[in-house]
Amino acid sequence: MTEITLYNTATRRKELFEPLDPTNVRMYVCGPTVYDRAHLGNARPAVVFDVLYRHLRHAYGADHVKYVRNITDIDDKINATALARKNAGAEGTLEELVHERSDQTMAWYLEDMAALGNLMPDHSPRATQYIDEMKAMIEGLIARDHAYEAEGHVLFRVRSYADYGKLSGRSVDDMIAGARVEVAPYKEDPMDFVLWKPSTDDLPGWDSPWGRGRPGWHIECSAMAYELLGSSFDIHAGGNDLTFPHHENEIAQSRCMGHDFARVWLHNEMLQVEGKKMSKSLGNFFTVRDLLDQGVPGEVIRFVMLSTHYRKPMDWTKGKAREAEATLRKWRAIAEGADDGRVPKAVVDAVSEDLNTPQVLTEMRRLAKVGDRSGLKAAGSLLGLLGDALSDWDWRRVMTSDGVVQFIGDGDERHGALARDVGSKWMRLRIEKNYPEADNLKAAAEAAGLLLRDMKTVVQAEMTSAFNPAKLEALK
Ligand code: AMP
Ligand code: ZN
């Protein structure tokens, strides 16, 4: 059996992973709040924990792993987006607009995550489908004196759970001192958090013993995890921005209901862009879809994500994307047509060592170098790379350069030589300031399927689908 070690936030050390039941390994990952397109940072947990899912399936058998990633479709941000649309003149009631927005965003999310090569989780529960289960849990907490009703709200009594703060390593008093807790007159203690809150008539709401309202975010995950994975399960994961308060609150709610809840807690570090925090005000905020639309292949995004260990801050840079693309072109050319072999032991060992994906990529570089095609392919499968799912980009185009002319095309040396001859001639004409003839040559080359571009120090010659060697031969 593969020995897997994982860093458990709850114990602050790497532990040997021992599932409660090896025939039913269970993991829960906090999914998106569906109010807008997923930004690049949101893709990090989806990709990282998809690799964990693949690895567990590899180790325990595909039928023995259950992966739940929820969809938070009840949230003030969704309501705010819908309200903005209504104010801008969109048709329909606010409630209809809220549903429209969350349906649309969920579809976008699933589409974008698939474009990054992520497998679909076994369950993607939506919070709105589990309202009864949430209400039952809230009633249970009230009955056990861990929660109380106040002015249409139900609040969790944080001081009633002695272990509160253990996951994130804070004491309740520290948290009060440093936290942005909402002080409200109806709270017994400022730390107490909302399990249920009232809804106005125009917003989505559900009848309950505490009036018409909606659940708080934290109880959603506790209830859905319990319904789909049971009172104790193996892994709970998400970004480290969720450790406190979201995961701390999930633990408090579930434990106070007598559930053991998750045993291993995994948290990915945050993603940055070119060394800076991604934020709308810095203008470096972008979505997964923005990158895909700019022509960055999903496979390249995935590769870059996996080139940093999930517990380190990761930096998205254009340079990394270019390097990843070049490597993937090479690897795909090598692995093309190869059957998946056994996953090489060094690769299994690296993933097993707290998901050391950068080490796997190093190992794949070695496999590519020695020409182990099926080993490379199999290692790729474990990371979700080099497969059919992400093959729909023009990875066959290779870039060759003789220093003056850079050829972007199919890698056929005769085509490269032709492109270099035509490209050099174009450059000579421009150096001689013979612009009319240079322009004529450029137009003729384009008609023959070769785009010429002046890149200051080099000429770039890119092959198109109209590439015609005979016509280009005549232009040399
Ligand atoms: P949200 O929709 O904000 O609840 O986030 C969905 C998931 O994305 C959560 O697991 C977050 O922890 C994670 N996440 C949000 N921002 C980032 C970021 N910049 N880098 C990595 N993960 C992030
Ligand atoms: Zn959650």
Short mmCIF file of C-alpha atoms and ligand atoms in Angstrom, two decimals:
data_model
loop_
_atom_site.label_atom_id
_atom_site.label_comp_id
_atom_site.label_asym_id
_atom_site.label_seq_id
_atom_site.Cartn_x
_atom_site.Cartn_y
_atom_site.Cartn_z
CA MET A 1 0.00 0.00 0.00
CA THR A 2 1.21 3.47 -0.85
CA GLU A 3 2.19 5.40 2.26
CA ILE A 4 0.84 8.91 2.04
CA THR A 5 1.84 11.65 4.45
CA LEU A 6 -0.10 14.90 4.69
CA TYR A 7 0.48 18.06 6.68
CA ASN A 8 -2.44 18.37 9.07
CA THR A 9 -3.20 21.97 10.06
CA ALA A 10 -4.99 20.66 13.15
CA THR A 11 -1.83 19.05 14.58
CA ARG A 12 0.73 21.21 12.77
CA ARG A 13 2.74 18.27 11.52
CA LYS A 14 3.00 15.79 8.73
CA GLU A 15 1.12 12.62 9.52
CA LEU A 16 0.84 9.23 7.93
CA PHE A 17 -2.56 9.18 6.26
CA GLU A 18 -4.72 6.37 7.59
CA PRO A 19 -8.27 6.45 6.26
CA LEU A 20 -11.13 5.47 8.56
CA ASP A 21 -12.22 3.01 5.89
CA PRO A 22 -9.87 2.28 2.96
CA THR A 23 -12.85 1.20 0.86
CA ASN A 24 -14.54 4.57 1.41
CA VAL A 25 -11.99 7.39 1.64
CA ARG A 26 -13.84 10.67 2.09
CA MET A 27 -12.81 14.26 1.44
CA TYR A 28 -14.64 17.58 1.58
CA VAL A 29 -13.33 20.74 -0.07
CA CYS A 30 -14.95 24.14 0.43
CA GLY A 31 -16.13 25.23 -2.97
CA PRO A 32 -16.92 28.60 -4.47
CA THR A 33 -19.45 31.21 -3.51
CA VAL A 34 -21.17 31.63 -6.84
CA TYR A 35 -21.52 35.36 -7.35
CA ASP A 36 -18.91 35.93 -10.07
CA ARG A 37 -16.38 34.23 -12.35
CA ALA A 38 -13.66 32.31 -10.49
CA HIS A 39 -10.45 34.32 -10.20
CA LEU A 40 -7.11 32.64 -10.66
CA GLY A 41 -6.65 32.23 -6.89
CA ASN A 42 -9.90 30.26 -6.64
CA ALA A 43 -8.45 27.76 -9.09
CA ARG A 44 -5.57 26.88 -6.78
CA PRO A 45 -7.50 24.73 -4.25
CA ALA A 46 -9.49 23.18 -7.11
CA VAL A 47 -6.30 22.07 -8.91
CA VAL A 48 -4.28 21.08 -5.84
CA PHE A 49 -7.03 19.02 -4.26
CA ASP A 50 -7.88 17.48 -7.61
CA VAL A 51 -4.36 16.04 -7.58
CA LEU A 52 -5.01 14.71 -4.08
CA TYR A 53 -8.25 13.15 -5.36
CA ARG A 54 -6.42 11.53 -8.28
CA HIS A 55 -3.72 10.25 -5.97
CA LEU A 56 -6.20 8.76 -3.48
CA ARG A 57 -8.02 7.08 -6.38
CA HIS A 58 -4.71 5.70 -7.57
CA ALA A 59 -3.82 4.43 -4.08
CA TYR A 60 -7.21 3.12 -2.89
CA GLY A 61 -9.06 2.47 -6.14
CA ALA A 62 -11.27 4.86 -8.09
CA ASP A 63 -14.46 3.43 -6.58
CA HIS A 64 -13.22 3.83 -3.04
CA VAL A 65 -12.85 7.58 -2.85
CA LYS A 66 -15.63 10.10 -2.38
CA TYR A 67 -14.94 13.78 -3.07
CA VAL A 68 -17.48 16.45 -2.14
CA ARG A 69 -17.02 20.08 -3.14
CA ASN A 70 -19.94 22.31 -2.26
CA ILE A 71 -21.45 25.25 -4.08
CA THR A 72 -22.35 28.16 -1.82
CA ASP A 73 -25.40 29.58 -3.54
CA ILE A 74 -26.76 31.54 -0.57
CA ASP A 75 -24.71 34.60 0.17
CA ASP A 76 -25.03 38.36 0.59
CA LYS A 77 -22.63 38.93 -2.32
CA ILE A 78 -24.91 36.99 -4.68
CA ASN A 79 -27.84 39.05 -3.42
CA ALA A 80 -25.88 42.26 -3.93
CA THR A 81 -24.98 41.31 -7.52
CA ALA A 82 -28.62 40.54 -8.25
CA LEU A 83 -29.73 43.80 -6.69
CA ALA A 84 -27.25 45.73 -8.84
CA ARG A 85 -28.68 44.04 -11.93
CA LYS A 86 -32.22 44.83 -10.86
CA ASN A 87 -31.31 48.47 -10.31
CA ALA A 88 -29.75 48.50 -13.78
CA GLY A 89 -33.14 47.49 -15.20
CA ALA A 90 -32.90 43.68 -15.44
CA GLU A 91 -36.28 41.93 -15.60
CA GLY A 92 -37.65 39.62 -12.91
CA THR A 93 -38.00 39.66 -9.14
CA LEU A 94 -34.92 39.99 -7.00
CA GLU A 95 -35.28 36.37 -5.98
CA GLU A 96 -35.39 35.26 -9.62
CA LEU A 97 -32.33 37.35 -10.38
CA VAL A 98 -30.50 35.79 -7.45
CA HIS A 99 -31.22 32.31 -8.76
CA GLU A 100 -30.29 33.29 -12.28
CA ARG A 101 -26.98 34.66 -11.07
CA SER A 102 -26.05 31.63 -9.00
CA ASP A 103 -27.08 29.16 -11.74
CA GLN A 104 -25.05 31.06 -14.30
CA THR A 105 -22.00 31.40 -12.06
CA MET A 106 -22.07 27.75 -11.08
CA ALA A 107 -22.12 26.74 -14.75
CA TRP A 108 -19.16 29.07 -15.42
CA TYR A 109 -17.27 27.62 -12.48
CA LEU A 110 -17.72 24.03 -13.60
CA GLU A 111 -16.78 24.94 -17.16
CA ASP A 112 -13.62 26.80 -16.07
CA MET A 113 -12.52 24.07 -13.67
CA ALA A 114 -12.98 21.47 -16.41
CA ALA A 115 -10.84 23.63 -18.71
CA LEU A 116 -8.07 23.28 -16.12
CA GLY A 117 -8.32 19.50 -16.29
CA ASN A 118 -10.04 18.95 -12.94
CA LEU A 119 -12.20 15.89 -12.52
CA MET A 120 -15.76 16.47 -11.40
CA PRO A 121 -16.12 15.74 -7.68
CA ASP A 122 -18.49 12.88 -6.83
CA HIS A 123 -20.91 15.39 -5.34
CA SER A 124 -21.30 19.14 -5.86
CA PRO A 125 -24.08 19.91 -3.38
CA ARG A 126 -25.72 23.31 -3.50
CA ALA A 127 -26.54 24.94 -0.18
CA THR A 128 -30.12 25.63 -1.29
CA GLN A 129 -30.71 21.87 -1.58
CA TYR A 130 -29.86 21.23 2.08
CA ILE A 131 -31.89 23.80 3.99
CA ASP A 132 -33.84 21.19 5.99
CA GLU A 133 -30.63 19.52 7.10
CA MET A 134 -29.20 22.88 8.18
CA LYS A 135 -32.36 23.72 10.14
CA ALA A 136 -32.20 20.33 11.86
CA MET A 137 -28.62 20.93 12.88
CA ILE A 138 -29.42 24.40 14.19
CA GLU A 139 -32.32 23.00 16.23
CA GLY A 140 -29.97 20.37 17.63
CA LEU A 141 -27.47 23.02 18.66
CA ILE A 142 -30.17 25.07 20.38
CA ALA A 143 -31.41 21.96 22.20
CA ARG A 144 -27.87 21.31 23.43
CA ASP A 145 -27.45 24.93 24.62
CA HIS A 146 -24.71 25.65 22.10
CA ALA A 147 -26.89 28.14 20.26
CA TYR A 148 -29.59 30.69 21.05
CA GLU A 149 -32.24 32.66 19.25
CA ALA A 150 -32.23 36.44 19.34
CA GLU A 151 -34.31 38.82 17.25
CA GLY A 152 -34.88 36.40 14.38
CA HIS A 153 -31.22 35.35 14.41
CA VAL A 154 -29.76 32.16 15.74
CA LEU A 155 -26.23 32.48 17.08
CA PHE A 156 -23.63 29.93 18.02
CA ARG A 157 -22.41 30.36 21.59
CA VAL A 158 -18.66 30.26 21.06
CA ARG A 159 -17.80 30.14 24.78
CA SER A 160 -19.76 26.90 25.07
CA TYR A 161 -17.15 25.02 23.05
CA ALA A 162 -13.91 24.72 24.99
CA ASP A 163 -11.75 23.77 22.00
CA TYR A 164 -12.71 26.81 19.93
CA GLY A 165 -9.60 28.25 18.26
CA LYS A 166 -7.58 25.02 18.34
CA LEU A 167 -7.39 24.60 14.57
CA SER A 168 -5.96 28.03 13.96
CA GLY A 169 -4.04 28.10 17.24
CA ARG A 170 -5.70 31.13 18.76
CA SER A 171 -7.41 31.69 22.07
CA VAL A 172 -10.86 33.21 22.13
CA ASP A 173 -9.52 36.31 23.87
CA ASP A 174 -6.79 36.79 21.22
CA MET A 175 -9.42 36.49 18.57
CA ILE A 176 -11.62 39.11 20.15
CA ALA A 177 -8.65 41.46 20.41
CA GLY A 178 -7.58 41.06 16.80
CA ALA A 179 -10.69 40.02 14.94
CA ARG A 180 -13.13 41.94 12.90
CA VAL A 181 -16.03 40.41 14.75
CA GLU A 182 -19.37 41.98 14.24
CA VAL A 183 -20.70 43.52 17.41
CA ALA A 184 -24.48 43.39 17.51
CA PRO A 185 -26.84 44.21 20.38
CA TYR A 186 -28.55 40.83 20.18
CA LYS A 187 -25.31 38.87 20.67
CA GLU A 188 -24.43 37.49 24.11
CA ASP A 189 -20.77 37.73 23.13
CA PRO A 190 -19.15 39.51 20.18
CA MET A 191 -17.48 36.24 19.12
CA ASP A 192 -20.79 34.44 18.60
CA PHE A 193 -21.49 33.81 14.95
CA VAL A 194 -24.63 33.50 12.91
CA LEU A 195 -26.29 30.16 12.17
CA TRP A 196 -29.48 31.70 10.84
CA LYS A 197 -30.48 35.22 9.96
CA PRO A 198 -33.69 36.90 8.84
CA SER A 199 -34.37 37.64 5.18
CA THR A 200 -36.33 40.58 3.87
CA ASP A 201 -39.38 39.66 1.79
CA ASP A 202 -37.68 40.26 -1.55
CA LEU A 203 -34.61 38.14 -0.79
CA PRO A 204 -34.43 34.34 -0.87
CA GLY A 205 -35.61 32.95 2.42
CA TRP A 206 -37.04 29.82 3.99
CA ASP A 207 -39.59 29.36 6.75
CA SER A 208 -38.15 28.22 10.03
CA PRO A 209 -38.99 28.11 13.74
CA TRP A 210 -37.13 31.47 13.95
CA GLY A 211 -39.05 33.15 11.16
CA ARG A 212 -38.37 33.47 7.45
CA GLY A 213 -34.64 33.60 6.89
CA ARG A 214 -31.51 31.99 5.54
CA PRO A 215 -28.61 29.99 6.95
CA GLY A 216 -25.16 31.37 7.71
CA TRP A 217 -22.25 30.24 5.54
CA HIS A 218 -20.51 28.02 8.11
CA ILE A 219 -23.51 25.82 8.92
CA GLU A 220 -23.91 25.09 5.21
CA CYS A 221 -20.64 23.15 5.08
CA SER A 222 -21.22 21.36 8.40
CA ALA A 223 -24.63 20.16 7.25
CA MET A 224 -23.62 19.13 3.73
CA ALA A 225 -20.49 17.31 4.91
CA TYR A 226 -22.56 15.42 7.49
CA GLU A 227 -25.26 14.43 4.98
CA LEU A 228 -22.86 13.27 2.28
CA LEU A 229 -19.86 11.96 4.23
CA GLY A 230 -21.22 11.06 7.68
CA SER A 231 -20.35 12.20 11.18
CA SER A 232 -16.65 11.49 10.74
CA PHE A 233 -14.59 11.51 7.59
CA ASP A 234 -10.99 11.72 6.49
CA ILE A 235 -10.04 15.02 4.90
CA HIS A 236 -11.34 18.58 4.88
CA ALA A 237 -9.58 21.14 2.73
CA GLY A 238 -9.64 24.68 1.41
CA GLY A 239 -7.54 27.82 1.14
CA ASN A 240 -5.77 29.00 4.30
CA ASP A 241 -7.91 32.13 4.35
CA LEU A 242 -10.70 29.79 5.47
CA THR A 243 -8.89 28.36 8.51
CA PHE A 244 -10.33 31.13 10.63
CA PRO A 245 -13.18 31.72 11.05
CA HIS A 246 -14.87 29.39 8.53
CA HIS A 247 -13.23 26.09 9.42
CA GLU A 248 -12.98 26.90 13.09
CA ASN A 249 -16.74 27.51 13.07
CA GLU A 250 -17.50 24.38 11.08
CA ILE A 251 -15.59 22.33 13.67
CA ALA A 252 -17.36 23.98 16.59
CA GLN A 253 -20.82 23.37 15.12
CA SER A 254 -20.18 19.77 14.13
CA ARG A 255 -18.37 18.72 17.29
CA CYS A 256 -21.09 20.24 19.45
CA MET A 257 -23.55 18.00 17.58
CA GLY A 258 -21.45 15.03 18.67
CA HIS A 259 -19.83 14.51 15.25
CA ASP A 260 -16.13 13.74 15.10
CA PHE A 261 -16.01 15.60 11.79
CA ALA A 262 -12.82 15.76 9.69
CA ARG A 263 -9.59 14.16 10.88
CA VAL A 264 -7.06 15.79 8.56
CA TRP A 265 -7.22 19.47 7.63
CA LEU A 266 -5.35 20.68 4.55
CA HIS A 267 -4.90 24.29 3.55
CA ASN A 268 -3.37 25.75 0.42
CA GLU A 269 -1.46 29.04 0.58
CA MET A 270 -2.59 32.04 -1.41
CA LEU A 271 -1.81 32.92 -5.00
CA GLN A 272 -0.17 36.20 -5.96
CA VAL A 273 0.45 37.86 -9.31
CA GLU A 274 3.94 39.05 -10.32
CA GLY A 275 4.91 39.23 -6.64
CA LYS A 276 1.87 41.19 -5.51
CA LYS A 277 -1.37 40.31 -3.83
CA MET A 278 -4.08 39.95 -6.45
CA SER A 279 -6.56 42.76 -6.01
CA LYS A 280 -8.96 44.79 -8.06
CA SER A 281 -7.36 48.05 -6.98
CA LEU A 282 -3.88 47.01 -8.19
CA GLY A 283 -5.35 46.14 -11.58
CA ASN A 284 -3.76 42.68 -11.49
CA PHE A 285 -7.00 40.88 -10.78
CA PHE A 286 -8.09 38.43 -13.41
CA THR A 287 -10.25 35.39 -13.82
CA VAL A 288 -9.46 31.94 -15.13
CA ARG A 289 -11.67 32.76 -18.11
CA ASP A 290 -9.65 35.94 -18.85
CA LEU A 291 -6.50 33.85 -19.21
CA LEU A 292 -8.19 31.17 -21.30
CA ASP A 293 -9.62 33.86 -23.56
CA GLN A 294 -6.16 35.36 -23.99
CA GLY A 295 -5.08 32.00 -25.39
CA VAL A 296 -3.26 30.65 -22.34
CA PRO A 297 -4.04 26.92 -22.49
CA GLY A 298 -5.72 25.38 -19.44
CA GLU A 299 -2.91 22.85 -19.29
CA VAL A 300 -0.34 25.64 -18.96
CA ILE A 301 -2.28 27.20 -16.07
CA ARG A 302 -2.45 23.81 -14.39
CA PHE A 303 1.29 23.22 -14.84
CA VAL A 304 2.16 26.59 -13.31
CA MET A 305 -0.18 25.92 -10.36
CA LEU A 306 1.54 22.61 -9.66
CA SER A 307 5.07 23.96 -9.98
CA THR A 308 4.80 25.49 -6.49
CA HIS A 309 4.12 23.39 -3.42
CA TYR A 310 0.57 23.99 -2.20
CA ARG A 311 1.70 25.17 1.24
CA LYS A 312 3.90 27.92 -0.18
CA PRO A 313 2.62 31.22 -1.51
CA MET A 314 2.56 30.94 -5.28
CA ASP A 315 3.30 33.59 -7.80
CA TRP A 316 1.65 33.68 -11.21
CA THR A 317 3.98 35.26 -13.76
CA LYS A 318 3.92 35.48 -17.53
CA GLY A 319 7.46 34.09 -17.57
CA LYS A 320 6.36 30.95 -15.76
CA ALA A 321 3.49 30.50 -18.19
CA ARG A 322 5.88 30.75 -21.16
CA GLU A 323 8.27 28.22 -19.64
CA ALA A 324 5.44 25.85 -18.79
CA GLU A 325 4.19 26.07 -22.35
CA ALA A 326 7.60 25.25 -23.82
CA THR A 327 8.00 22.26 -21.48
CA LEU A 328 4.53 20.93 -22.26
CA ARG A 329 5.15 21.17 -26.01
CA LYS A 330 8.27 19.05 -25.56
CA TRP A 331 6.65 16.53 -23.24
CA ARG A 332 3.57 16.12 -25.40
CA ALA A 333 5.75 15.48 -28.45
CA ILE A 334 7.66 12.82 -26.51
CA ALA A 335 4.64 11.17 -24.91
CA GLU A 336 2.41 11.28 -27.99
CA GLY A 337 0.93 7.87 -28.74
CA ALA A 338 2.51 6.29 -25.63
CA ASP A 339 0.33 4.09 -23.46
CA ASP A 340 0.06 4.91 -19.78
CA GLY A 341 2.63 2.74 -18.07
CA ARG A 342 2.96 2.19 -14.36
CA VAL A 343 3.40 5.42 -12.50
CA PRO A 344 7.15 5.47 -11.69
CA LYS A 345 7.89 4.91 -8.01
CA ALA A 346 9.73 8.22 -7.63
CA VAL A 347 6.60 10.00 -8.84
CA VAL A 348 4.27 8.13 -6.49
CA ASP A 349 6.69 8.83 -3.62
CA ALA A 350 6.79 12.55 -4.41
CA VAL A 351 2.99 12.97 -4.52
CA SER A 352 2.73 10.86 -1.39
CA GLU A 353 5.07 13.23 0.42
CA ASP A 354 2.47 15.89 1.25
CA LEU A 355 1.64 16.42 -2.44
CA ASN A 356 5.13 17.42 -3.55
CA THR A 357 4.08 18.30 -7.09
CA PRO A 358 7.20 20.40 -7.89
CA GLN A 359 9.24 17.26 -7.22
CA VAL A 360 6.99 15.31 -9.59
CA LEU A 361 7.67 17.86 -12.32
CA THR A 362 11.42 17.51 -11.71
CA GLU A 363 11.05 13.76 -12.02
CA MET A 364 9.06 14.21 -15.24
CA ARG A 365 11.89 16.31 -16.68
CA ARG A 366 14.20 13.39 -16.02
CA LEU A 367 11.78 10.88 -17.59
CA ALA A 368 11.54 13.11 -20.66
CA LYS A 369 15.31 13.33 -20.87
CA VAL A 370 15.85 9.56 -20.77
CA GLY A 371 12.94 9.05 -23.16
CA ASP A 372 10.73 7.02 -20.80
CA ARG A 373 7.57 7.79 -22.77
CA SER A 374 5.06 5.66 -20.91
CA GLY A 375 6.49 6.67 -17.53
CA LEU A 376 6.15 10.31 -18.51
CA LYS A 377 2.59 9.78 -19.68
CA ALA A 378 1.63 7.95 -16.48
CA ALA A 379 3.22 10.61 -14.29
CA GLY A 380 1.25 13.18 -16.29
CA SER A 381 -2.00 11.31 -15.67
CA LEU A 382 -1.44 11.45 -11.93
CA LEU A 383 -1.14 15.24 -12.16
CA GLY A 384 -3.90 15.60 -14.76
CA LEU A 385 -1.41 16.63 -17.47
CA LEU A 386 -0.61 15.26 -20.96
CA GLY A 387 -4.00 13.55 -21.33
CA ASP A 388 -6.72 13.94 -23.94
CA ALA A 389 -8.78 16.20 -21.68
CA LEU A 390 -6.32 19.08 -22.06
CA SER A 391 -4.95 18.33 -25.54
CA ASP A 392 -7.00 20.89 -27.45
CA TRP A 393 -4.31 23.54 -27.86
CA ASP A 394 -1.74 23.82 -30.59
CA TRP A 395 1.06 22.15 -28.66
CA ARG A 396 2.46 20.67 -31.86
CA ARG A 397 3.68 24.08 -32.90
CA VAL A 398 7.29 24.30 -31.99
CA MET A 399 9.52 27.31 -31.92
CA THR A 400 12.89 27.07 -33.56
CA SER A 401 15.30 29.89 -33.94
CA ASP A 402 18.52 30.49 -35.83
CA GLY A 403 19.09 33.69 -33.92
CA VAL A 404 17.62 36.01 -36.54
CA VAL A 405 14.43 34.28 -37.55
CA GLN A 406 12.20 32.55 -35.07
CA PHE A 407 9.96 29.95 -36.67
CA ILE A 408 6.69 29.04 -34.98
CA GLY A 409 5.33 26.00 -36.73
CA ASP A 410 5.14 22.25 -36.95
CA GLY A 411 8.76 21.41 -36.29
CA ASP A 412 9.41 20.10 -39.80
CA GLU A 413 12.99 21.16 -40.55
CA ARG A 414 12.27 21.81 -44.28
CA HIS A 415 9.44 24.15 -43.31
CA GLY A 416 11.72 25.84 -40.79
CA ALA A 417 14.43 26.35 -43.44
CA LEU A 418 11.93 27.88 -45.87
CA ALA A 419 10.57 30.22 -43.21
CA ARG A 420 14.11 31.27 -42.28
CA ASP A 421 14.99 32.07 -45.90
CA VAL A 422 11.87 34.16 -46.47
CA GLY A 423 12.19 35.81 -43.05
CA SER A 424 15.86 36.73 -43.60
CA LYS A 425 15.09 38.18 -47.01
CA TRP A 426 12.35 40.34 -45.43
CA MET A 427 14.75 41.53 -42.75
CA ARG A 428 17.44 42.39 -45.38
CA LEU A 429 14.96 44.43 -47.40
CA ARG A 430 13.97 46.39 -44.32
CA ILE A 431 17.59 47.01 -43.31
CA GLU A 432 18.11 48.37 -46.85
CA LYS A 433 15.02 50.55 -46.27
CA ASN A 434 13.41 48.99 -49.35
CA TYR A 435 10.02 49.19 -47.71
CA PRO A 436 7.77 48.77 -50.77
CA GLU A 437 9.40 45.48 -51.67
CA ALA A 438 9.49 44.37 -48.04
CA ASP A 439 5.75 45.03 -47.79
CA ASN A 440 5.09 43.11 -50.99
CA LEU A 441 7.07 40.17 -49.67
CA LYS A 442 5.20 40.26 -46.38
CA ALA A 443 1.84 40.20 -48.18
CA ALA A 444 2.93 37.39 -50.52
CA ALA A 445 4.28 35.37 -47.58
CA GLU A 446 1.02 35.81 -45.72
CA ALA A 447 -0.91 34.56 -48.75
CA ALA A 448 1.42 31.55 -48.76
CA GLY A 449 0.69 30.82 -45.08
CA LEU A 450 3.57 32.53 -43.31
CA LEU A 451 3.02 35.54 -41.02
CA LEU A 452 6.07 37.77 -40.67
CA ARG A 453 6.51 39.99 -37.63
CA ASP A 454 9.21 42.43 -36.69
CA MET A 455 10.11 41.74 -33.07
CA LYS A 456 12.93 44.33 -32.94
CA THR A 457 15.84 41.92 -32.47
CA VAL A 458 14.38 39.00 -34.41
CA VAL A 459 11.87 38.32 -37.13
CA GLN A 460 9.11 36.00 -36.11
CA ALA A 461 7.73 33.76 -38.87
CA GLU A 462 4.55 31.93 -37.92
CA MET A 463 2.99 29.15 -39.93
CA THR A 464 -0.76 29.32 -40.61
CA SER A 465 -3.18 26.74 -41.97
CA ALA A 466 -2.60 28.20 -45.48
CA PHE A 467 1.08 27.16 -45.39
CA ASN A 468 2.20 26.42 -48.96
CA PRO A 469 5.86 25.35 -49.37
CA ALA A 470 5.84 25.65 -53.19
CA LYS A 471 4.63 29.24 -53.11
CA LEU A 472 7.11 30.14 -50.38
CA GLU A 473 9.95 28.52 -52.34
CA ALA A 474 9.24 31.02 -55.12
CA LEU A 475 9.57 33.94 -52.70
CA LYS A 476 13.05 33.13 -51.36
P1 AMP B 1 -14.49 31.75 -2.10
O1 AMP B 1 -15.37 31.63 -3.31
O2 AMP B 1 -13.97 33.12 -1.85
O3 AMP B 1 -15.13 31.15 -0.86
O4 AMP B 1 -13.17 30.91 -2.38
C1 AMP B 1 -13.16 29.60 -2.91
C2 AMP B 1 -11.84 28.94 -2.59
O5 AMP B 1 -10.74 29.67 -3.18
C3 AMP B 1 -11.52 28.84 -1.10
O6 AMP B 1 -10.96 27.56 -0.83
C4 AMP B 1 -10.51 29.94 -0.88
O7 AMP B 1 -9.67 29.67 0.21
C5 AMP B 1 -9.72 29.90 -2.18
N1 AMP B 1 -9.00 31.15 -2.50
C6 AMP B 1 -9.51 32.41 -2.55
N2 AMP B 1 -8.56 33.31 -2.91
C7 AMP B 1 -7.42 32.61 -3.10
C8 AMP B 1 -6.07 32.97 -3.50
N3 AMP B 1 -5.71 34.23 -3.79
N4 AMP B 1 -5.16 31.97 -3.60
C9 AMP B 1 -5.49 30.70 -3.33
N5 AMP B 1 -6.73 30.29 -2.96
C10 AMP B 1 -7.69 31.23 -2.85
ZN ZN B 2 -16.74 25.29 3.98
#
